[in-house]
Short mmCIF file of C-alpha atoms in Angstrom, two decimals:
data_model
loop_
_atom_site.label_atom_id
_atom_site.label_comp_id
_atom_site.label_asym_id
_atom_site.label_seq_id
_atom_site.Cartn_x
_atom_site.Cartn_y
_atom_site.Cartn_z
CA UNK J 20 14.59 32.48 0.61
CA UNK J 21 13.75 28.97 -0.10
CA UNK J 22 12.68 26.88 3.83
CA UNK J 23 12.16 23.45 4.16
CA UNK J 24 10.47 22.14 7.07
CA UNK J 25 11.19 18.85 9.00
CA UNK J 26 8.83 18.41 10.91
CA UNK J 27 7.06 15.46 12.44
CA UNK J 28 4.41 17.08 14.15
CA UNK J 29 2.03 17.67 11.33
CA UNK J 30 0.05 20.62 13.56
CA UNK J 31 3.67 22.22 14.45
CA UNK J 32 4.69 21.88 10.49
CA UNK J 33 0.69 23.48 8.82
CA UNK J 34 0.90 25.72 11.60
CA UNK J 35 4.37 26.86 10.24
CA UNK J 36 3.64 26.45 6.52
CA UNK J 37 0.54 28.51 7.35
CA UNK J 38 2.62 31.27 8.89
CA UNK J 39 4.97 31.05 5.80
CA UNK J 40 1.96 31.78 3.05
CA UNK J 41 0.94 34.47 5.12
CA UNK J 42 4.12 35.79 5.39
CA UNK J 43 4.92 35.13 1.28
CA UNK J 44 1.35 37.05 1.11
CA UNK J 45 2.48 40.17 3.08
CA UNK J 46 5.98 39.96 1.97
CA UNK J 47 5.53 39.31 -1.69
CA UNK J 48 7.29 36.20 -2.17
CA UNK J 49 9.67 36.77 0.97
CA UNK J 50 10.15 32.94 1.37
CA UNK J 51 8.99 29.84 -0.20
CA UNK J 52 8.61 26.43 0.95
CA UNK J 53 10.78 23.98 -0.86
CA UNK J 54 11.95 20.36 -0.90
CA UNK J 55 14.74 20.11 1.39
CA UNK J 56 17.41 19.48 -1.07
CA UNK J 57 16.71 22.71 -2.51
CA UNK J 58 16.25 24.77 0.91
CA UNK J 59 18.83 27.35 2.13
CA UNK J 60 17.51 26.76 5.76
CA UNK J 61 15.49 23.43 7.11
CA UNK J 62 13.34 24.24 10.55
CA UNK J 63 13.81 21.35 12.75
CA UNK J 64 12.70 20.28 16.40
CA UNK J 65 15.16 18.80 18.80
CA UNK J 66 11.75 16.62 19.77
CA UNK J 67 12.32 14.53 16.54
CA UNK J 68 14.02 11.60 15.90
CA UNK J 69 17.35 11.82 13.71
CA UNK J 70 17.11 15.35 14.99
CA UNK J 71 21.02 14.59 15.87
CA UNK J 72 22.01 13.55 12.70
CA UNK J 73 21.25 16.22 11.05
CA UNK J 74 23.16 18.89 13.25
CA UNK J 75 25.83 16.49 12.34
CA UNK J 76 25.27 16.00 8.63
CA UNK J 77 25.33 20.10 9.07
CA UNK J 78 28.49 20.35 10.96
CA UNK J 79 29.98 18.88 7.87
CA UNK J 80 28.35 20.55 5.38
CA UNK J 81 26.12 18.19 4.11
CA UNK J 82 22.67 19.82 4.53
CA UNK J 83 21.13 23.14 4.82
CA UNK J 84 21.33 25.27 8.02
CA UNK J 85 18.79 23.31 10.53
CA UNK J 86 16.50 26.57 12.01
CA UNK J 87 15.67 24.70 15.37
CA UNK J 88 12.47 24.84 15.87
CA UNK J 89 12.00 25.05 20.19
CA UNK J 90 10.62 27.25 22.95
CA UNK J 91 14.00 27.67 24.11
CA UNK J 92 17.42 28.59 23.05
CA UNK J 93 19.74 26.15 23.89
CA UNK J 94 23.02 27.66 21.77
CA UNK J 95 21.78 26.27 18.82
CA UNK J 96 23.28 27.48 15.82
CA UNK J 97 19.85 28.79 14.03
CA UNK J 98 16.73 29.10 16.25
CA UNK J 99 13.00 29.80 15.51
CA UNK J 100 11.08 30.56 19.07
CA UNK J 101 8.34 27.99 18.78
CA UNK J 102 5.17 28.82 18.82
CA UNK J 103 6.04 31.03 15.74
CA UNK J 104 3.97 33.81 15.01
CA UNK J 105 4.46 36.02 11.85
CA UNK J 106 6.63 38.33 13.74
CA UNK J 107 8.88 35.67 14.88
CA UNK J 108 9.24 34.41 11.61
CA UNK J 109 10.04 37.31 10.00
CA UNK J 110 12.58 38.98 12.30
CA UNK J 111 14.20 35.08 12.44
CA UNK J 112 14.55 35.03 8.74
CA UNK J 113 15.68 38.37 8.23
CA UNK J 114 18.52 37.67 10.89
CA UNK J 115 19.73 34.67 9.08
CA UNK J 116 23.14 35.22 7.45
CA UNK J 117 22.52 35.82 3.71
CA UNK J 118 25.28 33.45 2.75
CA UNK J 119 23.35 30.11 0.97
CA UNK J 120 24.06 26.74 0.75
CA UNK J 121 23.83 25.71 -2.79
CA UNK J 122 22.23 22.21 -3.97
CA UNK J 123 25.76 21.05 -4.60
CA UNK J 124 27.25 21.20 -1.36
CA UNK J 125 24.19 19.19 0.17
CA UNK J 126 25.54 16.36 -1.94
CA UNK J 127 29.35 15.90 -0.47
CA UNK J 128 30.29 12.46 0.11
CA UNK J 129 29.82 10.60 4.16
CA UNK J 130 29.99 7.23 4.85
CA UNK J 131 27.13 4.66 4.85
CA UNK J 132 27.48 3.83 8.69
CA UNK J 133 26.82 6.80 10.22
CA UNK J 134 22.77 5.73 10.26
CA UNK J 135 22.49 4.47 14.11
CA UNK J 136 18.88 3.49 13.07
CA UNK J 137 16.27 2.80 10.59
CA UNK J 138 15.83 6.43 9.35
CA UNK J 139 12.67 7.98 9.87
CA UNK J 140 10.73 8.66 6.82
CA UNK J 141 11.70 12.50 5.60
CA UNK J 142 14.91 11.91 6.45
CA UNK J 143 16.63 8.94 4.69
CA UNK J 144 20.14 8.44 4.22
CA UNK J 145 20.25 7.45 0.59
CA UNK J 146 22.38 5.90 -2.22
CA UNK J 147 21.47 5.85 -6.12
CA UNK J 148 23.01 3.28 -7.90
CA UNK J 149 21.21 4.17 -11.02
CA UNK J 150 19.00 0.36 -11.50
CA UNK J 151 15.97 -0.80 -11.32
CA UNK J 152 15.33 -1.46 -7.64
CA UNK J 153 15.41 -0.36 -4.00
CA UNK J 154 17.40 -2.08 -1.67
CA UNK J 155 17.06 -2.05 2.12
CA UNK J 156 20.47 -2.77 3.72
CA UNK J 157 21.25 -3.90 7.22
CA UNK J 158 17.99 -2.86 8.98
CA UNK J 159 20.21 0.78 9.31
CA UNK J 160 20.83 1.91 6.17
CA UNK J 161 18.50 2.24 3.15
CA UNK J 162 19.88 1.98 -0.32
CA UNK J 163 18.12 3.38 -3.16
CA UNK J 164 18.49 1.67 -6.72
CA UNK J 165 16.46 3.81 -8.69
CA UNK J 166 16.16 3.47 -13.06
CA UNK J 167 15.23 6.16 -15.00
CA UNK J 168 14.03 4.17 -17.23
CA UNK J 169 12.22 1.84 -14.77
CA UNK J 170 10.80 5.14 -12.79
CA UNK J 171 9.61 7.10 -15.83
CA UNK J 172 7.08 3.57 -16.37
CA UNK J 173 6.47 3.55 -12.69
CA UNK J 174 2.86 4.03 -11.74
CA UNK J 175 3.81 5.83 -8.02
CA UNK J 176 6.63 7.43 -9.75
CA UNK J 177 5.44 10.55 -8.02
CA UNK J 178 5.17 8.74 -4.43
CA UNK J 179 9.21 7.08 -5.18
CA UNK J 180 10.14 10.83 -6.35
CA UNK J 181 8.65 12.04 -3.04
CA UNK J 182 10.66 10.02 -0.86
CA UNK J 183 13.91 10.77 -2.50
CA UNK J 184 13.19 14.24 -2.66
CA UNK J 185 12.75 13.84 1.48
CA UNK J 186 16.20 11.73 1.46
CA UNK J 187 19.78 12.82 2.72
CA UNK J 188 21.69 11.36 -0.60
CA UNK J 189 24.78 10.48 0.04
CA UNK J 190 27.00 9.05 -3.33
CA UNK J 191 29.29 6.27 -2.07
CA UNK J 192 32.72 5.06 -3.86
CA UNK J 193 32.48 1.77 -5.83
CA UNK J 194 34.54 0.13 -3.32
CA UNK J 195 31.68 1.34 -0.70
CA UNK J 196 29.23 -0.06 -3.31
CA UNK J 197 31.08 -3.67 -3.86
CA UNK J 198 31.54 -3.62 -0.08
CA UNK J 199 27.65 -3.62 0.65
CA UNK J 200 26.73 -6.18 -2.25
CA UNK J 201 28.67 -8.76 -0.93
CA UNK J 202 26.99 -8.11 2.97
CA UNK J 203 24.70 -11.20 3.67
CA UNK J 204 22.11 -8.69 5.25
CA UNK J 205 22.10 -7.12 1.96
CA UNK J 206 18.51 -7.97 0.12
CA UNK J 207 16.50 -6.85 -2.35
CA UNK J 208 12.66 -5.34 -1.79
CA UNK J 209 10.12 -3.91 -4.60
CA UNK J 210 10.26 -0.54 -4.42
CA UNK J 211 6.32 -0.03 -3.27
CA UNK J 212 7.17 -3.03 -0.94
CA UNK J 213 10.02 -0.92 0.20
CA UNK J 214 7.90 2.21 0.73
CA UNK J 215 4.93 -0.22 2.05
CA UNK J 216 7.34 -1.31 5.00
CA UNK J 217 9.00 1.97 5.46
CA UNK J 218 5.77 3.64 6.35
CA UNK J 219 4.90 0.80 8.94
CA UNK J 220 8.11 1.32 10.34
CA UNK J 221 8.13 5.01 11.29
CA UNK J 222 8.60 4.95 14.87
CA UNK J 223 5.47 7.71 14.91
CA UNK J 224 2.39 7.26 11.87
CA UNK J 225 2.33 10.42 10.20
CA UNK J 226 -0.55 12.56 12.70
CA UNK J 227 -2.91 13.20 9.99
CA UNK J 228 -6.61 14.78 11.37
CA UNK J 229 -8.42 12.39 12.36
CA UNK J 230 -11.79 14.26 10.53
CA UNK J 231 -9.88 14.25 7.09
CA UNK J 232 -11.77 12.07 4.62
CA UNK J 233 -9.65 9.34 2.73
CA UNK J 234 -10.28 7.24 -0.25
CA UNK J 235 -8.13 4.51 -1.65
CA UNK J 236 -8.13 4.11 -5.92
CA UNK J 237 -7.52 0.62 -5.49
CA UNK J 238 -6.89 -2.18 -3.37
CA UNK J 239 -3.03 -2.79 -2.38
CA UNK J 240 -1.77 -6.04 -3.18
CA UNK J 241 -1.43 -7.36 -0.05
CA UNK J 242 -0.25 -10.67 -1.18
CA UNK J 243 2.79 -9.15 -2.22
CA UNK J 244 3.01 -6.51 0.69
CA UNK J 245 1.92 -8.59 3.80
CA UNK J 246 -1.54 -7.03 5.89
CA UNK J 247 -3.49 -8.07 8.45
CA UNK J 248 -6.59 -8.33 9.16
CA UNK J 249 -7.15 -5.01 10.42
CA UNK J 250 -6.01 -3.66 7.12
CA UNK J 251 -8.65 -5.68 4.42
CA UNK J 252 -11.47 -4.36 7.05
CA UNK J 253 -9.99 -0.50 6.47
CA UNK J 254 -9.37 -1.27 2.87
CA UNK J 255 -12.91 -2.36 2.02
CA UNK J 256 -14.14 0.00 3.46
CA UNK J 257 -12.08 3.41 2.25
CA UNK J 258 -12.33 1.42 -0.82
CA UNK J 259 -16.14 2.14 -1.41
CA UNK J 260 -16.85 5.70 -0.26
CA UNK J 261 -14.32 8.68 1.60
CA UNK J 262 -14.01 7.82 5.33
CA UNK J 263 -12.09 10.04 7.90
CA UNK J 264 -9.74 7.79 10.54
CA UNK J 265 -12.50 9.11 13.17
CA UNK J 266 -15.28 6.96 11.98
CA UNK J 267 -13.03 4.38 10.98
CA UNK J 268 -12.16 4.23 14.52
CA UNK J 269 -15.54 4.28 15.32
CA UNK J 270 -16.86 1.95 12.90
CA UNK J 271 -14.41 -0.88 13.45
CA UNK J 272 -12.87 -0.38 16.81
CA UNK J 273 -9.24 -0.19 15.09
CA UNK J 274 -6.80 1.93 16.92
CA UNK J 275 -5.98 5.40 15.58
CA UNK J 276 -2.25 4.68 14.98
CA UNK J 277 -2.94 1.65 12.84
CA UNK J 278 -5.29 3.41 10.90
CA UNK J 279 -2.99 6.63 10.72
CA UNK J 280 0.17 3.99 9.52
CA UNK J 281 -1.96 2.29 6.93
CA UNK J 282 -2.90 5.71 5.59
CA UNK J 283 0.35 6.52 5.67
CA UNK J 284 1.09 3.35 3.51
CA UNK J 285 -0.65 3.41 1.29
CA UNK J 286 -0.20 7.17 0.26
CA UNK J 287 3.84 6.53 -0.25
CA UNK J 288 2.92 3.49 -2.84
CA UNK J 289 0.29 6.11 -4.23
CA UNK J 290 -3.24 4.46 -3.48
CA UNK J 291 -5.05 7.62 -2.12
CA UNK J 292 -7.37 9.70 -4.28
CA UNK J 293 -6.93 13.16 -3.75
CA UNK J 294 -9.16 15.43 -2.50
CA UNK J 295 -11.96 13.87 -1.22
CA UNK J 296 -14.55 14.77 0.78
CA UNK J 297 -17.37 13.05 2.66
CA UNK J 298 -20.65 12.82 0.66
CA UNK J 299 -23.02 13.98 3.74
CA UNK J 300 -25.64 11.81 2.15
CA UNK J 301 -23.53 8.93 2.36
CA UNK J 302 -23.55 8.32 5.74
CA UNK J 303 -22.68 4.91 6.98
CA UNK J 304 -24.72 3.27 9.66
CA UNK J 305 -23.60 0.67 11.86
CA UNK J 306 -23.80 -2.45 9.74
CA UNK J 307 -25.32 -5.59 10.76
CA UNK J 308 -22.95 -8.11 10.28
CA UNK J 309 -24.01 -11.35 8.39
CA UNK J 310 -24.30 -14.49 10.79
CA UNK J 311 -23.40 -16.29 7.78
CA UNK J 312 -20.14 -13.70 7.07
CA UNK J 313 -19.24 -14.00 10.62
CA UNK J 314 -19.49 -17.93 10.20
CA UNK J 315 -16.94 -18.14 7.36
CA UNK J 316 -14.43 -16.28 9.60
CA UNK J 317 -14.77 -18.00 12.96
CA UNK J 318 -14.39 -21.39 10.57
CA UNK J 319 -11.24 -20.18 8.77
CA UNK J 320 -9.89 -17.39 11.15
CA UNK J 321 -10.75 -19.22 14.17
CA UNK J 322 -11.44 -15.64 16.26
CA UNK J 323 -14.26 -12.92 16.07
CA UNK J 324 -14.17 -10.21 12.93
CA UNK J 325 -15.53 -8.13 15.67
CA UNK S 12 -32.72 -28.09 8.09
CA UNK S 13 -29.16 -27.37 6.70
CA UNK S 14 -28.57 -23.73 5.12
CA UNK S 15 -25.78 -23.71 2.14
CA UNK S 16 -24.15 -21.04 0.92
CA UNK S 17 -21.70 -20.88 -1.81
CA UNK S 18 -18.58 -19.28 -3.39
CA UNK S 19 -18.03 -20.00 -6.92
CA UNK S 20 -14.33 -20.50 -8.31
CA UNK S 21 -14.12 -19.28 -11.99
CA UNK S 22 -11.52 -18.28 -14.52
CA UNK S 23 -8.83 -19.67 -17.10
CA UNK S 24 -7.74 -23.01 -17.55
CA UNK S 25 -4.59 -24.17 -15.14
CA UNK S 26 -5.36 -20.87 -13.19
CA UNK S 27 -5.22 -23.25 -10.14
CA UNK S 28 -9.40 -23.29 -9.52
CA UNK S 29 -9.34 -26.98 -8.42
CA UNK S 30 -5.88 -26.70 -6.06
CA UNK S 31 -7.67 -23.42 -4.41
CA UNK S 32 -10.53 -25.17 -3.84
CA UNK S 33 -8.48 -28.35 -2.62
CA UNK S 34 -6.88 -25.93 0.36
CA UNK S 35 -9.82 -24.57 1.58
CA UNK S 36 -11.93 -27.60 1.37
CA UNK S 37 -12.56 -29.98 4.44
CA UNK S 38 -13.65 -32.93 2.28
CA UNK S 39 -11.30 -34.35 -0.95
CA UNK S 40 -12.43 -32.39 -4.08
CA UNK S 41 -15.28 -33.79 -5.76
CA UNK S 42 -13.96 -33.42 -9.91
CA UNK S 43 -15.59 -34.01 -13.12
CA UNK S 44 -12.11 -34.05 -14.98
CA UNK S 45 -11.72 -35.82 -18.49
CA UNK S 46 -8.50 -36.24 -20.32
CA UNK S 47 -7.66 -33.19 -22.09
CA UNK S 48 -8.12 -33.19 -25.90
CA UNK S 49 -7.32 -29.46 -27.12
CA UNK S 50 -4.70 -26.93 -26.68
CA UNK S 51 -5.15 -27.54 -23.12
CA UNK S 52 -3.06 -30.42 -23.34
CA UNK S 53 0.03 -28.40 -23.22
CA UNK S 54 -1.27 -26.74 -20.27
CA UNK S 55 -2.29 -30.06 -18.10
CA UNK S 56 -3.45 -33.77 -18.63
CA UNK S 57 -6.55 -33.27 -17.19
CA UNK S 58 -9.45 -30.51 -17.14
CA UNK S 59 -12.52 -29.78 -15.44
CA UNK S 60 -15.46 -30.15 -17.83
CA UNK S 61 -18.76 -29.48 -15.31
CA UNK S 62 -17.55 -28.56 -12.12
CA UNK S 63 -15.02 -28.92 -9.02
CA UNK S 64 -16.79 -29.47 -5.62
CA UNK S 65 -15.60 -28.78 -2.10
CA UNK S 66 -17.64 -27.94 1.24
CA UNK S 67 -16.50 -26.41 4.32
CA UNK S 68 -18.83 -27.29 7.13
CA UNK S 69 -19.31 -23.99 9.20
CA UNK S 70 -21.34 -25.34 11.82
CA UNK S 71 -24.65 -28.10 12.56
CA UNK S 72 -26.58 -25.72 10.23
CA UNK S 73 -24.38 -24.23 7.66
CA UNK S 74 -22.36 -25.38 4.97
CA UNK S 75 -20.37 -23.75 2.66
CA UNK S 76 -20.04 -25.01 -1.13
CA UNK S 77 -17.06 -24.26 -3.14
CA UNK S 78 -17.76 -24.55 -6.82
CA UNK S 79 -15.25 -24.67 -9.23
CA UNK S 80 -16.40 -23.93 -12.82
CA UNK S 81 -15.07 -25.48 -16.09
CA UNK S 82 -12.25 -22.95 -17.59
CA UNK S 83 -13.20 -23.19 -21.21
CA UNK S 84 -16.11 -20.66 -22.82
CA UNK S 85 -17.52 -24.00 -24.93
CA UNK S 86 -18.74 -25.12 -21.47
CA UNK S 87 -19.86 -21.92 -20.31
CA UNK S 88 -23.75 -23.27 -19.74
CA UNK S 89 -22.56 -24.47 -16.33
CA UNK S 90 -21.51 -21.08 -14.87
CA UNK S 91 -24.77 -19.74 -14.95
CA UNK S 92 -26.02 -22.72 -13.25
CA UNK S 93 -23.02 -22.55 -10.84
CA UNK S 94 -22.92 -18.59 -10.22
CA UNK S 95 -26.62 -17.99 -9.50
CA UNK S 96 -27.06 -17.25 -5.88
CA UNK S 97 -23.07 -17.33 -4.84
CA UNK S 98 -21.76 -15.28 -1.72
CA UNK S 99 -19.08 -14.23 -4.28
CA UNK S 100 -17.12 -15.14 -7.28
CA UNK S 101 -13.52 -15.81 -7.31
CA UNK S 102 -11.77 -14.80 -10.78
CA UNK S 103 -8.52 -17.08 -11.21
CA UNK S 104 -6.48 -15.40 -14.13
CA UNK S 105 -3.08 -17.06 -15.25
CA UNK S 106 -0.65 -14.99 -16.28
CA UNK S 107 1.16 -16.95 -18.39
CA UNK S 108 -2.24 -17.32 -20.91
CA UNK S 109 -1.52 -15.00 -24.33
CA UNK S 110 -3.50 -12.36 -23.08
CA UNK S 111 -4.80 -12.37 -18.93
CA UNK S 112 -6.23 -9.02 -19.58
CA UNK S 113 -8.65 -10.59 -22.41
CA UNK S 114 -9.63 -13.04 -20.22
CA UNK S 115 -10.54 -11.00 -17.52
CA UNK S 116 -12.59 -9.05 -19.51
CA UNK S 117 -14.51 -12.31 -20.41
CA UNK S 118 -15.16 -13.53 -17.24
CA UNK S 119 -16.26 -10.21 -15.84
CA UNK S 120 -18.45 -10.20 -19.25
CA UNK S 121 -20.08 -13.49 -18.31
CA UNK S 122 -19.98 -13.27 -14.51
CA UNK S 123 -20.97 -9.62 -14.00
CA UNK S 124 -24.57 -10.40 -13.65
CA UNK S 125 -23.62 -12.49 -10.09
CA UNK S 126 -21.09 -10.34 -9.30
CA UNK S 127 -23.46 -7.06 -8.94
CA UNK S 128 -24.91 -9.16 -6.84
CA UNK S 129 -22.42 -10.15 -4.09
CA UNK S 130 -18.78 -9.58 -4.90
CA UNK S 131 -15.88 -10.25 -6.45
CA UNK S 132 -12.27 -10.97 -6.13
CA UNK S 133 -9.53 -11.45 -8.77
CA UNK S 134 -6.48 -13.68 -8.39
CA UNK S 135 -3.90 -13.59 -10.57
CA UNK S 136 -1.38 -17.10 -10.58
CA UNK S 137 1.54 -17.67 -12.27
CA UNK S 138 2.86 -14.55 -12.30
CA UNK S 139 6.39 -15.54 -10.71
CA UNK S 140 6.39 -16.73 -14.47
CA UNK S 141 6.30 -14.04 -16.23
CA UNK S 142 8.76 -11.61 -15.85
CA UNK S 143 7.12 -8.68 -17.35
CA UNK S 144 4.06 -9.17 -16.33
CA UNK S 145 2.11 -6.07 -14.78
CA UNK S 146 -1.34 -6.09 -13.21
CA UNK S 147 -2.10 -2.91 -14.12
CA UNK S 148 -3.98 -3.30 -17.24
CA UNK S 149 -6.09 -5.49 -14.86
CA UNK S 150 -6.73 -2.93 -12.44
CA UNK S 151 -7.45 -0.17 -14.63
CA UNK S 152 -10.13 -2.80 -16.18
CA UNK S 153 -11.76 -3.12 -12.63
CA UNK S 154 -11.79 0.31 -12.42
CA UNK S 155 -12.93 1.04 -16.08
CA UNK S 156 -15.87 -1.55 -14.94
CA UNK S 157 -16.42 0.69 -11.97
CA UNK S 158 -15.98 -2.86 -9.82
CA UNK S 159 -14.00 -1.46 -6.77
CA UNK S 160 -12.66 -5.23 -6.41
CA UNK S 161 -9.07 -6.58 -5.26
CA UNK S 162 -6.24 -8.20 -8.06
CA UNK S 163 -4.21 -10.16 -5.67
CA UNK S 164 -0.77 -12.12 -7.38
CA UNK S 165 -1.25 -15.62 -5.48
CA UNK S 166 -0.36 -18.94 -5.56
CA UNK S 167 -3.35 -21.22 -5.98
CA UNK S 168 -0.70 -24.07 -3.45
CA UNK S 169 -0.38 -21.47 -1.17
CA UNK S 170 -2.68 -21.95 1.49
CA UNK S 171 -2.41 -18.18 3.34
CA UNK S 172 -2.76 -16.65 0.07
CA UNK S 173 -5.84 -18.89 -0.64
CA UNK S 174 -6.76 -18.28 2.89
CA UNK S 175 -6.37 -14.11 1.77
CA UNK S 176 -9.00 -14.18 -0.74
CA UNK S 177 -11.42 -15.76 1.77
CA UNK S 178 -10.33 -13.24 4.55
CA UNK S 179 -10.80 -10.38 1.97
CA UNK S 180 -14.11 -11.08 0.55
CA UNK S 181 -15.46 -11.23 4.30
CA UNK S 182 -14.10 -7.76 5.11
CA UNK S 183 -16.00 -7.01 1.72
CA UNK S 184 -18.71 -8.08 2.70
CA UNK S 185 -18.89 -6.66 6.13
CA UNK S 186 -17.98 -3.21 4.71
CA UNK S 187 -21.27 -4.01 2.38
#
């Protein structure tokens, strides 16, 4: 049994995939958690956005069966009681018709225009074209140009794989195709520029523990991707050492959603280092900031750094 | 008594050193440009042989001095003289040069000295130029060098992008 999960609320989905490993442990492989273009059944919560669309998109038989994921039944097709236990879990899967959707029939045809907004991230109506860019269209829609050539060179390869791996593909005809090319909203956007925005844009940051260290590899190129100031302050810092959003919070007075959106930004254009930890003998202290620093900035900046 | 600090503006040769400082500076840019003899010629008429001045008075006390160093190694004797003592160091690389990566790897050479001891930032021009071009051989370089640093793609006319080194090396510092 192959479950993907669709969730937004990243306690709700580790709780979940937590009750999944210890049900794969007692069960001996019982269920596995997969991408959602390979699952036979996707949990989702009526809470989240393009929750909707998806009963839709699996009213025509475009996705897998959508387990909603609620404290109460409200004649939903599939339903997992929420908060699952292993119990639940188990008597919910084993109830579920055996009859599986394959990877083919996730990938019938539907029509650009049934996006009503900007798609949340994990759940992105698509369109390959097969060439070497993305392309945002119309502020509803997001069209994906991908290369195979172009992605097998691609340094976040893995982060551009990740995304469409999350996506809702949908081919279009040519005619579909010609129609949007010609459409003066249509533009084109660097992919990591693409995936830069996209993660600003998700109407929630992804909720990430606020105690989890992060480290960046490099600096993003924020001439190319647009910042702010808030962003070169967390960037030189998780830059040096691994910081958890807590202290950056602390540190700089920079509200936990920023923080939690920049994280989440740069991780889709693949700027975090894995696994890292914070070195308990490198604590930070408060720094003293330089008169002569804070000089330079009230000079060009015309405001406080702090 | 007046205190003056200093950020030093190095790298190749029609990297855009004098326009950057131009933007940022409150007074006109104080240049020691001759006619160009060499290959840089084909590049631009005229080149910076000593140094490119600007200042940016911060307040009654402070000034800030912009130094622009000559591109070419042959007059490499000024950037010591320039680089000792500098808030940080500005690394102007232009794409379009045979190879930006070698270059890099020259300046840092020369520079790293002054850059261990405030900071650096790398600024790549031109690049709107060169369709292939890819800064990645320039980050993994930083990285090789274990300099945690930032490659931004600018334009030295631009004066936000200018404006996003200055911003950057004072969240740098700050995070020091």
């Amino acid at each position: 049994m192959k479950l993907g999960i669709r969730l937004f609320n990243q306690q709700e989905k580790m709780h979940l995939e937590i009750t999944c490993k210890q049900l794969v442990k007692k069960c001996q492989s019982y269920v596995e958690i997969a991408p959602l273009f390979e699952a036979e059944a996707v949990v989702v919560s009526p809470k989240d956005p393009g929750f909707e669309n998806y009963l839709d998109a699996y009213r025509q038989g475009k996705v897998a069966k959508p387990l909603v994921y609620s404290e109460t039944n409200n004649n939903y097709p599939y339903f997992l009681q929420k908060p699952v236990t292993l119990e639940i879990l188990r008597q919910t899967l084993d109830n579920l018709p055996n009859r599986s959707l394959t990877r083919d029939t996730q990938y019938t045809k539907g029509v650009l225009n049934k996006v009503k907004k900007l798609p949340m991230a994990g759940f992105r109506q698509g369109l390959f074209l097969n060439e070497s860019q993305v392309l945002a269209y119309d502020g509803k829609s997001l069209c994906f140009r991908i290369n195979q050539d172009y992605l097998d060179g691609c340094e976040i390869k893995a982060s551009i794989l990740k995304a469409v791996e999350q996506a809702v593909v949908i081919p279009l005809s040519d005619e579909q195709i010609k129609k949007i090319q010609v459409s003066p909203n249509f533009k084109k956007v660097a992919v990591d520029k693409f995936l830069w925005r996209l993660a600003f844009l998700q109407e929630q940051p992804a909720m990430v523990a606020t105690d989890k260290a992060f480290q960046l590899s490099r600096w993003p190129n924020f001439a190319k991707l647009g910042y702010s100031n808030e962003h070169l302050r967390i960037t030189a810092s998780l830059i040096k050492t691994p910081v958890t959003i807590k202290e950056l919070h602390q540190q700089y007075r920079i509200p936990v959603d920023v923080i939690r959106r920049f994280i989440s930004a740069c991780d889709a254009i693949g700027l975090l280092k894995d696994n890292v930890q914070v070195q308990e003998n490198a604590k930070r202290s408060k720094k003293i900031v330089e008169p002569i620093v804070q000089k330079i900035f009230d000079r060009f900046f015309g405001k406080k750094a702090y | 008594m007046q205190e003056t600090i200093k950020i030093v503006f190095t790298g190749s040769v029609g990297a855009g050193k004098t326009q950057a400082i131009q933007i940022l500076s409150d007074i006109e840019v104080v240049s020691t440009d001759v006619e160009a003899s060499d290959e840089v010629r084909e590049l631009k008429e005229q080149t910076t042989v000593a140094m490119d001045y600007g200042e940016v008075q911060l307040d009654d006390s402070t000034l800030l001095a912009l130094y622009g160093t000559p591109g070419q190694k042959r007059f490499s004797y000024m950037w010591d003289i320039l680089a000792k003592g500098a808030l940080g160091i500005v690394i102007m690389i232009d794409a379009r040069r045979p190879s930006p990566l070698r270059d890099l790897q020259m300046y840092l050479d020369n520079f790293r000295k002054y850059i261990d001891e405030s900071c650096l930032l790398v600024a790549v021009t031109h690049s709107d130029q060169v369709p292939d071009f890819n800064s990645k051989p320039l980050q993994d370089l930083l990285q090789k060098e274990n300099l945690p640093y930032p490659i931004f793609n600018i334009d030295a006319r631009n004066h936000k992008q200018v404006l996003l080194l200055i911003e950057s090396m004072i969240a740098i510092l700050q995070a020091a």
